Amino acid sequence: MSTTKRSFLQVACAALIALAPMPTLADGWEPRRPIDFTIMAGAGGGADQIARFLQSVAQEYDMTNRPLVPSNRGGGSGAEALIHVSNASDPDHTILVTLNSFFTTPLRQENLGIDVQNFTPVAMMGVDPFVLWVHTESGITDFDQFVAQVQSMNGDFVMGGTGAGQEDSIVIAFMSDAYDLDINYIPYDGGGAVARDLAGQQIMATVNNPAEAKGFYEAGDFVPLVAFSDERLPAYPDVPTMMEMGHEFSYYNQRAVVGAPGMSEEAAEYYRNLFTQIYETEEWQAYLESESLSPLWMDAEEQAAYWATQVESHRELLASLGE
Amino acid sequence: MEVLSLLANGMWLALQPLNLMLILIGVSIGLFIGAMPGLGSVNGVAILLPITFLVPPSGAIIFLAAIYYGAMYGGAISSVTLGIPGASTAVATTFDGRPLARQGRASLALVTAALASFVGGTVANVFFTAFAPLLADVALSFGPPEIFALMLLAFATFVGLGGDDIPKTIFSICFGLVLGAIGFDQISGAPRLVLFDIMGFLQGIGFLVLAIGVYGIGEMLWTIEQSRGEVESTTPKMTARGMAKDTAEATRRGWKGTTIGSVLGFFVGILPAAGATPASLMSYGVAKMVSRVPGEFGKGNPDGVAAPEAANNSASTGSMLPMLTLGIPGSPTTAILLGGMVIWGLVPGPLLFVQEPDFVWGLIGSFYISNLAAVLINLAFIPVFIWMLRMPFTILAPMIFVLSIAGGYAATRDMFDIWLIVIFGLGAFVLRRFDYPLAPAVLAIVLGPIAEPTLRQSLLLSSGDPSIFFTRPVAGPITVVALILLALPAVKLLRRGRGKVATEKS
């Protein structure tokens, strides 16, 4: 009996620790319950890594009085997340980590009735470049060899990606068009799974963000061939860009946090403060550098304007690629 | 042998007073989080993550691992005592755990679950210690065709089982597959099966929603119907001697399931696509298949409790492997753990074992200690849970109802899911009245969403040629075994028809 009582006390104490109110930061609006931190991509990919990182930074510095609870909703190229956040019963406690499918998915699936301009701008944490990777054992060491290899295989060259109309498929579609490549494209549910299957050589090449491929690159499994950035990436100084090869093409993935449609101005202000603080931490700045992201800080109005231009440019991009 | 000294260091670290305290607290919290339907280890770990920044990183990761372990044990508790799976990983535990409880043998079921969990966790830890880097290669060699073949094998174990009515089993599997297909098509991204144009279906049917509906509400209705007019006659007793007897019986009647669950669970767990829920369901299927008395499964066989419980613990340890070696979290909880690691400056990936041996082996060392603490604390709590069962069912039933609804809401915070839970509960009750087995439907809704995209990815890889499932060195044998198992019932049916043997009534 005494065992039981002691065990009960133990749990009670633990519960008290867990429920004790956390010291708070700002005046004004504050979350009253755990914050739904939805990620519009599967676990292990670039967006997921960033969401987990943001959550950890917020918690390390005790920036929120209620925890951010990440949940992955990558279904339907992020449509699942967009629907979930649009229909959130509590918009003040629902925020979303986005990538470019924030623009492309509503364009490709107009029947969802999603207008991104209804969402609440919170913070632009940076933009993530794309790199073409092959496995070391393929023997391919530069882009010319890659092109020759793909062409010699008559449509049997297999690349993995995160699905039709997704960021990497736009890059691959551009590449196929520019170099007359016939690629067998296999969709996966996230960039993490894509990188894993390149490591296991289930597929022959990928277009992944550096963050997704870095571990395998450092272990000597992956070879970067070309970067789709404006300039060479400091972490990969020997990797040429598509620009250098004479194509006016660069493509980045937005790493932005947005609020649910209908979020109150006070709550939006709270999250903007929160993510500004996170943005300025040493940790986030170090992350931007180590994972080859470029900073692209914007205030709320600039973000809304940026969304409008991105929607337009993606509309054109998708149309020109026949998506 | 360097590994062993690193491991010993890790264990020593876990035994320091602060860390030991964190383990005890973590396991206790985990036990309760796991036992509460709807409140999975995901929410628990996310909510408790802030505390981990109050202690050094090594302590923090130990704390998180302890919660994780506790939750794996805890899931079994409500599965057995109330028939509501506390977590999706414990669904298969209800299959035999709940019938045991209804026979007044809840203590046997709980002791079996605790011991099987301990063995499963330990076996997985040993595998992990001995072969981690090697196993990462095994995990990578599983591409879409291999994973599909494995899923096919899992379905085959459920169809190929004797005893159950085979056409009804197949109907049940198909029904589960349809439910699992609702939502977005993973390959094309298009919405499908949005029934009645209700937006809620776009998000698909959450597995926990189905499980709580079928096993919480459905089971409650079933028990009410079965025990109408009867007074609950089984008052479970709990004494020290009784517990020792249960331990002996659990060992005698559950060792087979434990062995199967421990080994199979670990290997399924290390595959990045799978995880602990499929692992526990598959282990249940295999345990039933190799059992000498498959007819007893579903009616209270300790092997049926041991197999899924050993498997879910073993698989949770296994799912740490893709996280640490490939940076791919195998479960939502490991994803949170991954976030924690990144902030401490640890890069998960192939080099983690080389660059950060102290961290990795410290973590593995703490698994051993957490596992031991979890089994001891769990065993100590069993009398409390048994005591709960002494309540008459007239009091227990409304509690189950409230817990099911509240648990479902806590998991998703969506009223739509509550209506689904009620509908699934009623549907499950009706199907059960007509002798339809429900476990295959539950299996299908878990495995369908893994099987479908891998099937389509495989066929894309081979440009539509199905021989890809036979010609690959790993996928080939698995597919062949699965097909043989699928063919067995047909052969049996033929024989039965010729011999005019009366259909056995279960």
mmCIF file of C-alpha atoms in Angstrom, chain B residues 51-389:
data_model
loop_
_atom_site.group_PDB
_atom_site.id
_atom_site.type_symbol
_atom_site.label_atom_id
_atom_site.label_comp_id
_atom_site.label_asym_id
_atom_site.label_seq_id
_atom_site.Cartn_x
_atom_site.Cartn_y
_atom_site.Cartn_z
ATOM 1 C CA ILE B 51 11.573 21.012 -18.758
ATOM 2 C CA THR B 52 14.408 19.389 -20.604
ATOM 3 C CA PHE B 53 16.102 22.745 -21.001
ATOM 4 C CA LEU B 54 16.399 23.044 -17.235
ATOM 5 C CA VAL B 55 18.809 20.125 -17.127
ATOM 6 C CA PRO B 56 21.930 19.316 -19.146
ATOM 7 C CA PRO B 57 21.337 17.788 -22.623
ATOM 8 C CA SER B 58 22.327 14.301 -21.532
ATOM 9 C CA GLY B 59 19.743 14.470 -18.753
ATOM 10 C CA ALA B 60 17.182 15.897 -21.144
ATOM 11 C CA ILE B 61 17.464 13.132 -23.671
ATOM 12 C CA ILE B 62 17.332 10.577 -20.887
ATOM 13 C CA PHE B 63 14.151 12.217 -19.605
ATOM 14 C CA LEU B 64 12.531 12.141 -23.041
ATOM 15 C CA ALA B 65 13.527 8.528 -23.587
ATOM 16 C CA ALA B 66 12.046 7.658 -20.190
ATOM 17 C CA ILE B 67 8.708 9.278 -21.094
ATOM 18 C CA TYR B 68 8.771 7.429 -24.385
ATOM 19 C CA TYR B 69 9.358 4.115 -22.655
ATOM 20 C CA GLY B 70 6.762 4.792 -19.991
ATOM 21 C CA ALA B 71 4.168 5.635 -22.632
ATOM 22 C CA MET B 72 4.849 2.383 -24.461
ATOM 23 C CA TYR B 73 4.114 0.461 -21.273
ATOM 24 C CA GLY B 74 1.158 2.661 -20.393
ATOM 25 C CA GLY B 75 -0.678 2.086 -23.655
ATOM 26 C CA ALA B 76 -1.392 -1.480 -22.606
ATOM 27 C CA ILE B 77 -3.062 -0.475 -19.363
ATOM 28 C CA SER B 78 -6.231 1.058 -20.743
ATOM 29 C CA SER B 79 -6.268 -1.509 -23.543
ATOM 30 C CA VAL B 80 -6.578 -4.242 -20.944
ATOM 31 C CA THR B 81 -8.659 -2.630 -18.237
ATOM 32 C CA LEU B 82 -11.079 -0.557 -20.310
ATOM 33 C CA GLY B 83 -10.713 -1.972 -23.799
ATOM 34 C CA ILE B 84 -9.783 1.469 -25.139
ATOM 35 C CA PRO B 85 -6.335 1.493 -26.695
ATOM 36 C CA GLY B 86 -4.337 4.115 -24.809
ATOM 37 C CA ALA B 87 -2.195 4.669 -27.861
ATOM 38 C CA SER B 88 -2.332 3.427 -31.436
ATOM 39 C CA THR B 89 0.597 1.131 -30.682
ATOM 40 C CA ALA B 90 -1.498 -0.730 -28.120
ATOM 41 C CA VAL B 91 -4.485 -1.538 -30.328
ATOM 42 C CA ALA B 92 -3.428 -5.138 -30.859
ATOM 43 C CA THR B 93 -3.117 -5.497 -27.087
ATOM 44 C CA THR B 94 -6.890 -5.113 -26.740
ATOM 45 C CA PHE B 95 -7.492 -8.175 -28.936
ATOM 46 C CA ASP B 96 -6.597 -10.572 -26.156
ATOM 47 C CA GLY B 97 -5.980 -8.283 -23.201
ATOM 48 C CA ARG B 98 -9.593 -7.195 -22.948
ATOM 49 C CA PRO B 99 -11.058 -10.732 -23.066
ATOM 50 C CA LEU B 100 -8.619 -11.736 -20.315
ATOM 51 C CA ALA B 101 -9.817 -8.832 -18.195
ATOM 52 C CA ARG B 102 -13.415 -9.841 -18.743
ATOM 53 C CA GLN B 103 -12.567 -13.306 -17.466
ATOM 54 C CA GLY B 104 -11.225 -11.716 -14.317
ATOM 55 C CA ARG B 105 -7.643 -12.258 -15.418
ATOM 56 C CA ALA B 106 -6.712 -8.606 -15.872
ATOM 57 C CA SER B 107 -3.729 -9.047 -13.604
ATOM 58 C CA LEU B 108 -2.402 -11.830 -15.813
ATOM 59 C CA ALA B 109 -2.851 -9.640 -18.892
ATOM 60 C CA LEU B 110 -1.119 -6.658 -17.268
ATOM 61 C CA VAL B 111 1.755 -8.720 -15.907
ATOM 62 C CA THR B 112 2.186 -10.381 -19.298
ATOM 63 C CA ALA B 113 2.151 -6.985 -20.997
ATOM 64 C CA ALA B 114 4.729 -5.577 -18.598
ATOM 65 C CA LEU B 115 7.079 -8.536 -18.847
ATOM 66 C CA ALA B 116 6.748 -8.811 -22.616
ATOM 67 C CA SER B 117 7.417 -5.084 -22.941
ATOM 68 C CA PHE B 118 10.517 -5.461 -20.817
ATOM 69 C CA VAL B 119 11.842 -8.365 -22.825
ATOM 70 C CA GLY B 120 10.985 -6.638 -26.108
ATOM 71 C CA GLY B 121 12.770 -3.479 -25.035
ATOM 72 C CA THR B 122 15.790 -5.383 -23.804
ATOM 73 C CA VAL B 123 16.131 -7.535 -26.906
ATOM 74 C CA ALA B 124 15.884 -4.430 -29.057
ATOM 75 C CA ASN B 125 18.519 -2.682 -26.959
ATOM 76 C CA VAL B 126 20.889 -5.593 -27.354
ATOM 77 C CA PHE B 127 20.351 -5.709 -31.125
ATOM 78 C CA PHE B 128 20.830 -1.973 -31.229
ATOM 79 C CA THR B 129 24.056 -2.129 -29.231
ATOM 80 C CA ALA B 130 25.508 -4.959 -31.251
ATOM 81 C CA PHE B 131 24.518 -4.139 -34.800
ATOM 82 C CA ALA B 132 23.395 -0.493 -35.094
ATOM 83 C CA PRO B 133 25.580 0.649 -38.007
ATOM 84 C CA LEU B 134 25.035 -2.621 -39.861
ATOM 85 C CA LEU B 135 21.272 -2.383 -39.385
ATOM 86 C CA ALA B 136 21.230 1.076 -40.911
ATOM 87 C CA ASP B 137 22.273 -0.579 -44.163
ATOM 88 C CA VAL B 138 19.479 -3.127 -43.813
ATOM 89 C CA ALA B 139 17.000 -0.285 -43.359
ATOM 90 C CA LEU B 140 18.329 1.439 -46.471
ATOM 91 C CA SER B 141 18.077 -1.722 -48.571
ATOM 92 C CA PHE B 142 14.297 -1.601 -48.117
ATOM 93 C CA GLY B 143 12.982 0.359 -51.067
ATOM 94 C CA PRO B 144 9.332 0.615 -52.106
ATOM 95 C CA PRO B 145 9.093 -2.965 -53.507
ATOM 96 C CA GLU B 146 10.502 -4.470 -50.304
ATOM 97 C CA ILE B 147 8.171 -2.492 -48.082
ATOM 98 C CA PHE B 148 5.189 -3.426 -50.212
ATOM 99 C CA ALA B 149 6.174 -7.094 -50.037
ATOM 100 C CA LEU B 150 6.361 -6.807 -46.266
ATOM 101 C CA MET B 151 2.896 -5.247 -46.129
ATOM 102 C CA LEU B 152 1.567 -8.041 -48.318
ATOM 103 C CA LEU B 153 3.051 -10.505 -45.861
ATOM 104 C CA ALA B 154 1.299 -8.738 -42.993
ATOM 105 C CA PHE B 155 -2.060 -8.992 -44.750
ATOM 106 C CA ALA B 156 -1.363 -12.633 -45.563
ATOM 107 C CA THR B 157 -0.812 -13.464 -41.909
ATOM 108 C CA PHE B 158 -4.290 -12.158 -41.182
ATOM 109 C CA VAL B 159 -6.038 -13.885 -44.084
ATOM 110 C CA GLY B 160 -4.099 -17.103 -43.770
ATOM 111 C CA LEU B 161 -5.079 -17.667 -40.173
ATOM 112 C CA GLY B 162 -7.290 -20.633 -39.546
ATOM 113 C CA GLY B 163 -10.455 -20.343 -37.508
ATOM 114 C CA ASP B 164 -11.918 -17.075 -38.644
ATOM 115 C CA ASP B 165 -14.411 -16.991 -41.462
ATOM 116 C CA ILE B 166 -12.247 -16.229 -44.512
ATOM 117 C CA PRO B 167 -14.730 -14.379 -46.751
ATOM 118 C CA LYS B 168 -15.633 -12.203 -43.776
ATOM 119 C CA THR B 169 -11.945 -11.590 -43.052
ATOM 120 C CA ILE B 170 -11.403 -10.489 -46.640
ATOM 121 C CA PHE B 171 -14.455 -8.245 -46.477
ATOM 122 C CA SER B 172 -13.086 -6.734 -43.283
ATOM 123 C CA ILE B 173 -9.675 -6.093 -44.870
ATOM 124 C CA CYS B 174 -11.256 -4.463 -47.927
ATOM 125 C CA PHE B 175 -13.412 -2.281 -45.735
ATOM 126 C CA GLY B 176 -10.336 -1.129 -43.833
ATOM 127 C CA LEU B 177 -8.458 -0.461 -47.074
ATOM 128 C CA VAL B 178 -11.271 1.757 -48.331
ATOM 129 C CA LEU B 179 -11.308 3.701 -45.068
ATOM 130 C CA GLY B 180 -7.530 4.030 -45.260
ATOM 131 C CA ALA B 181 -7.733 5.402 -48.814
ATOM 132 C CA ILE B 182 -9.930 8.325 -47.804
ATOM 133 C CA GLY B 183 -8.165 11.674 -47.963
ATOM 134 C CA PHE B 184 -5.438 12.778 -50.308
ATOM 135 C CA ASP B 185 -3.856 10.548 -52.892
ATOM 136 C CA GLN B 186 -0.188 10.567 -51.956
ATOM 137 C CA ILE B 187 1.054 10.094 -55.496
ATOM 138 C CA SER B 188 -1.065 12.593 -57.444
ATOM 139 C CA GLY B 189 -1.997 14.875 -54.548
ATOM 140 C CA ALA B 190 -5.663 14.814 -55.563
ATOM 141 C CA PRO B 191 -8.411 14.462 -52.951
ATOM 142 C CA ARG B 192 -10.424 11.257 -53.162
ATOM 143 C CA LEU B 193 -13.341 9.539 -51.445
ATOM 144 C CA VAL B 194 -14.533 12.776 -49.908
ATOM 145 C CA LEU B 195 -17.801 11.161 -48.851
ATOM 146 C CA PHE B 196 -20.914 13.337 -49.067
ATOM 147 C CA ASP B 197 -18.589 16.270 -49.834
ATOM 148 C CA ILE B 198 -17.861 16.634 -46.131
ATOM 149 C CA MET B 199 -14.589 18.559 -45.796
ATOM 150 C CA GLY B 200 -13.598 16.546 -42.737
ATOM 151 C CA PHE B 201 -12.923 13.504 -44.904
ATOM 152 C CA LEU B 202 -10.222 15.422 -46.799
ATOM 153 C CA GLN B 203 -7.859 14.882 -43.901
ATOM 154 C CA GLY B 204 -8.362 11.148 -43.985
ATOM 155 C CA ILE B 205 -9.500 8.997 -41.107
ATOM 156 C CA GLY B 206 -7.127 9.127 -38.198
ATOM 157 C CA PHE B 207 -6.130 5.731 -36.992
ATOM 158 C CA LEU B 208 -6.667 6.595 -33.355
ATOM 159 C CA VAL B 209 -10.187 7.772 -34.176
ATOM 160 C CA LEU B 210 -11.012 4.405 -35.673
ATOM 161 C CA ALA B 211 -9.342 2.526 -32.841
ATOM 162 C CA ILE B 212 -11.121 4.454 -30.102
ATOM 163 C CA GLY B 213 -14.442 4.065 -31.918
ATOM 164 C CA VAL B 214 -14.105 0.362 -32.561
ATOM 165 C CA TYR B 215 -12.488 -0.657 -29.312
ATOM 166 C CA GLY B 216 -13.727 2.003 -26.894
ATOM 167 C CA ILE B 217 -17.347 2.576 -27.859
ATOM 168 C CA GLY B 218 -17.807 -0.695 -29.773
ATOM 169 C CA GLU B 219 -16.397 -2.775 -26.944
ATOM 170 C CA MET B 220 -18.510 -0.930 -24.377
ATOM 171 C CA LEU B 221 -21.706 -1.626 -26.339
ATOM 172 C CA TRP B 222 -20.657 -5.236 -26.772
ATOM 173 C CA THR B 223 -20.032 -5.706 -23.066
ATOM 174 C CA ILE B 224 -23.364 -4.112 -22.193
ATOM 175 C CA GLU B 225 -25.122 -6.416 -24.603
ATOM 176 C CA GLN B 226 -23.287 -9.516 -23.404
ATOM 177 C CA SER B 227 -23.708 -8.893 -19.707
ATOM 178 C CA ARG B 228 -27.321 -7.781 -19.842
ATOM 179 C CA GLY B 229 -29.095 -9.020 -16.749
ATOM 180 C CA GLU B 230 -25.933 -10.513 -15.319
ATOM 181 C CA VAL B 231 -24.113 -9.138 -12.379
ATOM 182 C CA GLU B 232 -20.403 -8.677 -13.114
ATOM 183 C CA SER B 233 -19.179 -11.815 -11.408
ATOM 184 C CA THR B 234 -15.454 -11.496 -11.854
ATOM 185 C CA THR B 235 -13.952 -9.464 -9.101
ATOM 186 C CA PRO B 236 -10.249 -9.422 -9.787
ATOM 187 C CA LYS B 237 -8.080 -9.850 -6.752
ATOM 188 C CA MET B 238 -4.539 -8.776 -6.355
ATOM 189 C CA THR B 239 -2.155 -10.231 -3.861
ATOM 190 C CA ALA B 240 1.587 -10.613 -3.836
ATOM 191 C CA ARG B 241 1.227 -14.346 -4.206
ATOM 192 C CA GLY B 242 -1.280 -13.927 -6.999
ATOM 193 C CA MET B 243 1.139 -11.714 -8.809
ATOM 194 C CA ALA B 244 3.944 -14.232 -8.473
ATOM 195 C CA LYS B 245 1.605 -16.863 -9.897
ATOM 196 C CA ASP B 246 0.668 -14.576 -12.752
ATOM 197 C CA THR B 247 4.311 -13.974 -13.470
ATOM 198 C CA ALA B 248 4.908 -17.683 -13.723
ATOM 199 C CA GLU B 249 1.865 -18.143 -15.939
ATOM 200 C CA ALA B 250 2.777 -15.163 -18.104
ATOM 201 C CA THR B 251 6.207 -16.661 -18.643
ATOM 202 C CA ARG B 252 4.830 -20.088 -19.439
ATOM 203 C CA ARG B 253 2.030 -18.987 -21.772
ATOM 204 C CA GLY B 254 3.498 -15.822 -23.216
ATOM 205 C CA TRP B 255 7.107 -16.623 -24.035
ATOM 206 C CA LYS B 256 6.386 -17.531 -27.619
ATOM 207 C CA GLY B 257 4.545 -14.323 -28.379
ATOM 208 C CA THR B 258 7.233 -12.367 -26.570
ATOM 209 C CA THR B 259 9.969 -13.924 -28.673
ATOM 210 C CA ILE B 260 8.138 -13.269 -31.926
ATOM 211 C CA GLY B 261 7.220 -9.729 -30.943
ATOM 212 C CA SER B 262 10.725 -8.845 -29.745
ATOM 213 C CA VAL B 263 12.485 -9.932 -32.905
ATOM 214 C CA LEU B 264 9.887 -9.057 -35.539
ATOM 215 C CA GLY B 265 9.051 -5.777 -33.803
ATOM 216 C CA PHE B 266 12.620 -4.614 -33.939
ATOM 217 C CA PHE B 267 13.073 -5.342 -37.626
ATOM 218 C CA VAL B 268 9.823 -3.696 -38.593
ATOM 219 C CA GLY B 269 10.674 -0.787 -36.317
ATOM 220 C CA ILE B 270 13.949 0.022 -38.035
ATOM 221 C CA LEU B 271 12.233 0.407 -41.406
ATOM 222 C CA PRO B 272 11.610 4.108 -41.736
ATOM 223 C CA ALA B 273 8.185 3.691 -43.332
ATOM 224 C CA ALA B 274 6.743 1.468 -40.659
ATOM 225 C CA GLY B 275 6.878 2.026 -36.896
ATOM 226 C CA ALA B 276 5.505 0.494 -33.745
ATOM 227 C CA THR B 277 1.827 0.199 -34.713
ATOM 228 C CA PRO B 278 2.315 -1.985 -37.795
ATOM 229 C CA ALA B 279 4.988 -3.897 -35.893
ATOM 230 C CA SER B 280 2.614 -4.815 -33.088
ATOM 231 C CA LEU B 281 -0.206 -5.793 -35.450
ATOM 232 C CA MET B 282 2.102 -7.929 -37.579
ATOM 233 C CA SER B 283 3.573 -9.660 -34.548
ATOM 234 C CA TYR B 284 0.075 -10.480 -33.364
ATOM 235 C CA GLY B 285 -0.716 -12.007 -36.738
ATOM 236 C CA VAL B 286 2.462 -14.072 -36.794
ATOM 237 C CA ALA B 287 2.044 -15.209 -33.189
ATOM 238 C CA LYS B 288 -1.468 -16.391 -34.011
ATOM 239 C CA MET B 289 -0.275 -18.110 -37.143
ATOM 240 C CA VAL B 290 2.456 -20.159 -35.499
ATOM 241 C CA SER B 291 0.406 -20.883 -32.392
ATOM 242 C CA ARG B 292 -0.758 -24.420 -31.791
ATOM 243 C CA VAL B 293 -4.106 -23.039 -30.657
ATOM 244 C CA PRO B 294 -4.899 -20.161 -33.042
ATOM 245 C CA GLY B 295 -8.572 -20.513 -32.124
ATOM 246 C CA GLU B 296 -7.808 -19.180 -28.636
ATOM 247 C CA PHE B 297 -6.539 -15.888 -30.011
ATOM 248 C CA GLY B 298 -9.008 -13.103 -29.551
ATOM 249 C CA LYS B 299 -10.497 -14.915 -26.585
ATOM 250 C CA GLY B 300 -7.789 -14.265 -24.050
ATOM 251 C CA ASN B 301 -4.516 -15.900 -24.979
ATOM 252 C CA PRO B 302 -1.460 -14.512 -23.134
ATOM 253 C CA ASP B 303 0.608 -14.930 -26.304
ATOM 254 C CA GLY B 304 -1.807 -12.510 -27.955
ATOM 255 C CA VAL B 305 -0.978 -9.905 -25.319
ATOM 256 C CA ALA B 306 2.726 -10.647 -25.230
ATOM 257 C CA ALA B 307 3.369 -10.448 -28.978
ATOM 258 C CA PRO B 308 2.079 -6.907 -29.628
ATOM 259 C CA GLU B 309 3.454 -5.562 -26.349
ATOM 260 C CA ALA B 310 6.923 -6.979 -26.908
ATOM 261 C CA ALA B 311 6.742 -5.715 -30.476
ATOM 262 C CA ASN B 312 5.739 -2.145 -29.719
ATOM 263 C CA ASN B 313 8.542 -1.679 -27.223
ATOM 264 C CA SER B 314 11.035 -3.372 -29.450
ATOM 265 C CA ALA B 315 9.919 -1.338 -32.452
ATOM 266 C CA SER B 316 10.114 1.959 -30.585
ATOM 267 C CA THR B 317 13.728 1.270 -29.800
ATOM 268 C CA GLY B 318 14.177 0.128 -33.373
ATOM 269 C CA SER B 319 12.691 3.365 -34.699
ATOM 270 C CA MET B 320 15.475 5.278 -32.955
ATOM 271 C CA LEU B 321 17.852 3.686 -35.444
ATOM 272 C CA PRO B 322 16.692 5.473 -38.614
ATOM 273 C CA MET B 323 16.508 8.653 -36.563
ATOM 274 C CA LEU B 324 20.078 8.447 -35.301
ATOM 275 C CA THR B 325 21.741 6.975 -38.362
ATOM 276 C CA LEU B 326 19.708 8.509 -41.189
ATOM 277 C CA GLY B 327 18.141 11.553 -39.589
ATOM 278 C CA ILE B 328 14.690 10.202 -40.514
ATOM 279 C CA PRO B 329 12.339 10.074 -37.546
ATOM 280 C CA GLY B 330 10.407 6.792 -37.480
ATOM 281 C CA SER B 331 7.620 8.149 -35.300
ATOM 282 C CA PRO B 332 6.222 11.535 -34.266
ATOM 283 C CA THR B 333 7.884 11.208 -30.878
ATOM 284 C CA THR B 334 11.290 10.532 -32.350
ATOM 285 C CA ALA B 335 10.740 13.591 -34.552
ATOM 286 C CA ILE B 336 10.481 15.711 -31.420
ATOM 287 C CA LEU B 337 13.547 14.020 -30.023
ATOM 288 C CA LEU B 338 15.277 14.864 -33.287
ATOM 289 C CA GLY B 339 14.367 18.532 -32.829
ATOM 290 C CA GLY B 340 15.956 18.397 -29.403
ATOM 291 C CA MET B 341 19.124 16.876 -30.786
ATOM 292 C CA VAL B 342 19.479 19.501 -33.477
ATOM 293 C CA ILE B 343 19.331 22.319 -30.953
ATOM 294 C CA TRP B 344 22.098 20.660 -28.947
ATOM 295 C CA GLY B 345 24.216 20.817 -32.077
ATOM 296 C CA LEU B 346 24.056 17.125 -32.913
ATOM 297 C CA VAL B 347 23.610 16.299 -36.589
ATOM 298 C CA PRO B 348 21.764 13.009 -36.987
ATOM 299 C CA GLY B 349 23.083 11.045 -39.906
ATOM 300 C CA PRO B 350 25.567 8.371 -40.824
ATOM 301 C CA LEU B 351 28.348 10.166 -38.967
ATOM 302 C CA LEU B 352 26.628 10.593 -35.620
ATOM 303 C CA PHE B 353 27.926 7.287 -34.295
ATOM 304 C CA VAL B 354 31.455 8.261 -35.268
ATOM 305 C CA GLN B 355 31.426 11.893 -34.203
ATOM 306 C CA GLU B 356 29.303 11.770 -31.070
ATOM 307 C CA PRO B 357 29.821 8.345 -29.529
ATOM 308 C CA ASP B 358 29.320 9.671 -25.994
ATOM 309 C CA PHE B 359 25.892 10.998 -26.799
ATOM 310 C CA VAL B 360 24.741 7.970 -28.766
ATOM 311 C CA TRP B 361 25.906 5.393 -26.273
ATOM 312 C CA GLY B 362 24.740 7.502 -23.358
ATOM 313 C CA LEU B 363 21.297 7.492 -24.929
ATOM 314 C CA ILE B 364 21.382 3.749 -25.526
ATOM 315 C CA GLY B 365 22.636 3.184 -21.982
ATOM 316 C CA SER B 366 19.709 5.172 -20.673
ATOM 317 C CA PHE B 367 17.340 2.979 -22.718
ATOM 318 C CA TYR B 368 18.434 -0.010 -20.684
ATOM 319 C CA ILE B 369 17.909 1.811 -17.399
ATOM 320 C CA SER B 370 14.588 3.370 -18.473
ATOM 321 C CA ASN B 371 13.319 0.014 -19.578
ATOM 322 C CA LEU B 372 14.164 -1.537 -16.236
ATOM 323 C CA ALA B 373 12.617 1.370 -14.331
ATOM 324 C CA ALA B 374 9.505 1.191 -16.486
ATOM 325 C CA VAL B 375 8.849 -2.470 -15.807
ATOM 326 C CA LEU B 376 9.334 -2.037 -12.060
ATOM 327 C CA ILE B 377 7.105 1.034 -11.813
ATOM 328 C CA ASN B 378 4.521 -0.585 -14.051
ATOM 329 C CA LEU B 379 4.391 -3.735 -11.931
ATOM 330 C CA ALA B 380 4.058 -1.596 -8.813
ATOM 331 C CA PHE B 381 1.064 0.201 -10.313
ATOM 332 C CA ILE B 382 -0.801 -2.885 -11.466
ATOM 333 C CA PRO B 383 -2.810 -3.210 -8.208
ATOM 334 C CA VAL B 384 -4.106 0.326 -8.745
ATOM 335 C CA PHE B 385 -5.341 -0.493 -12.226
ATOM 336 C CA ILE B 386 -6.873 -3.739 -11.034
ATOM 337 C CA TRP B 387 -8.660 -1.850 -8.326
ATOM 338 C CA MET B 388 -10.274 0.291 -11.008
ATOM 339 C CA LEU B 389 -11.753 -2.834 -12.543
#
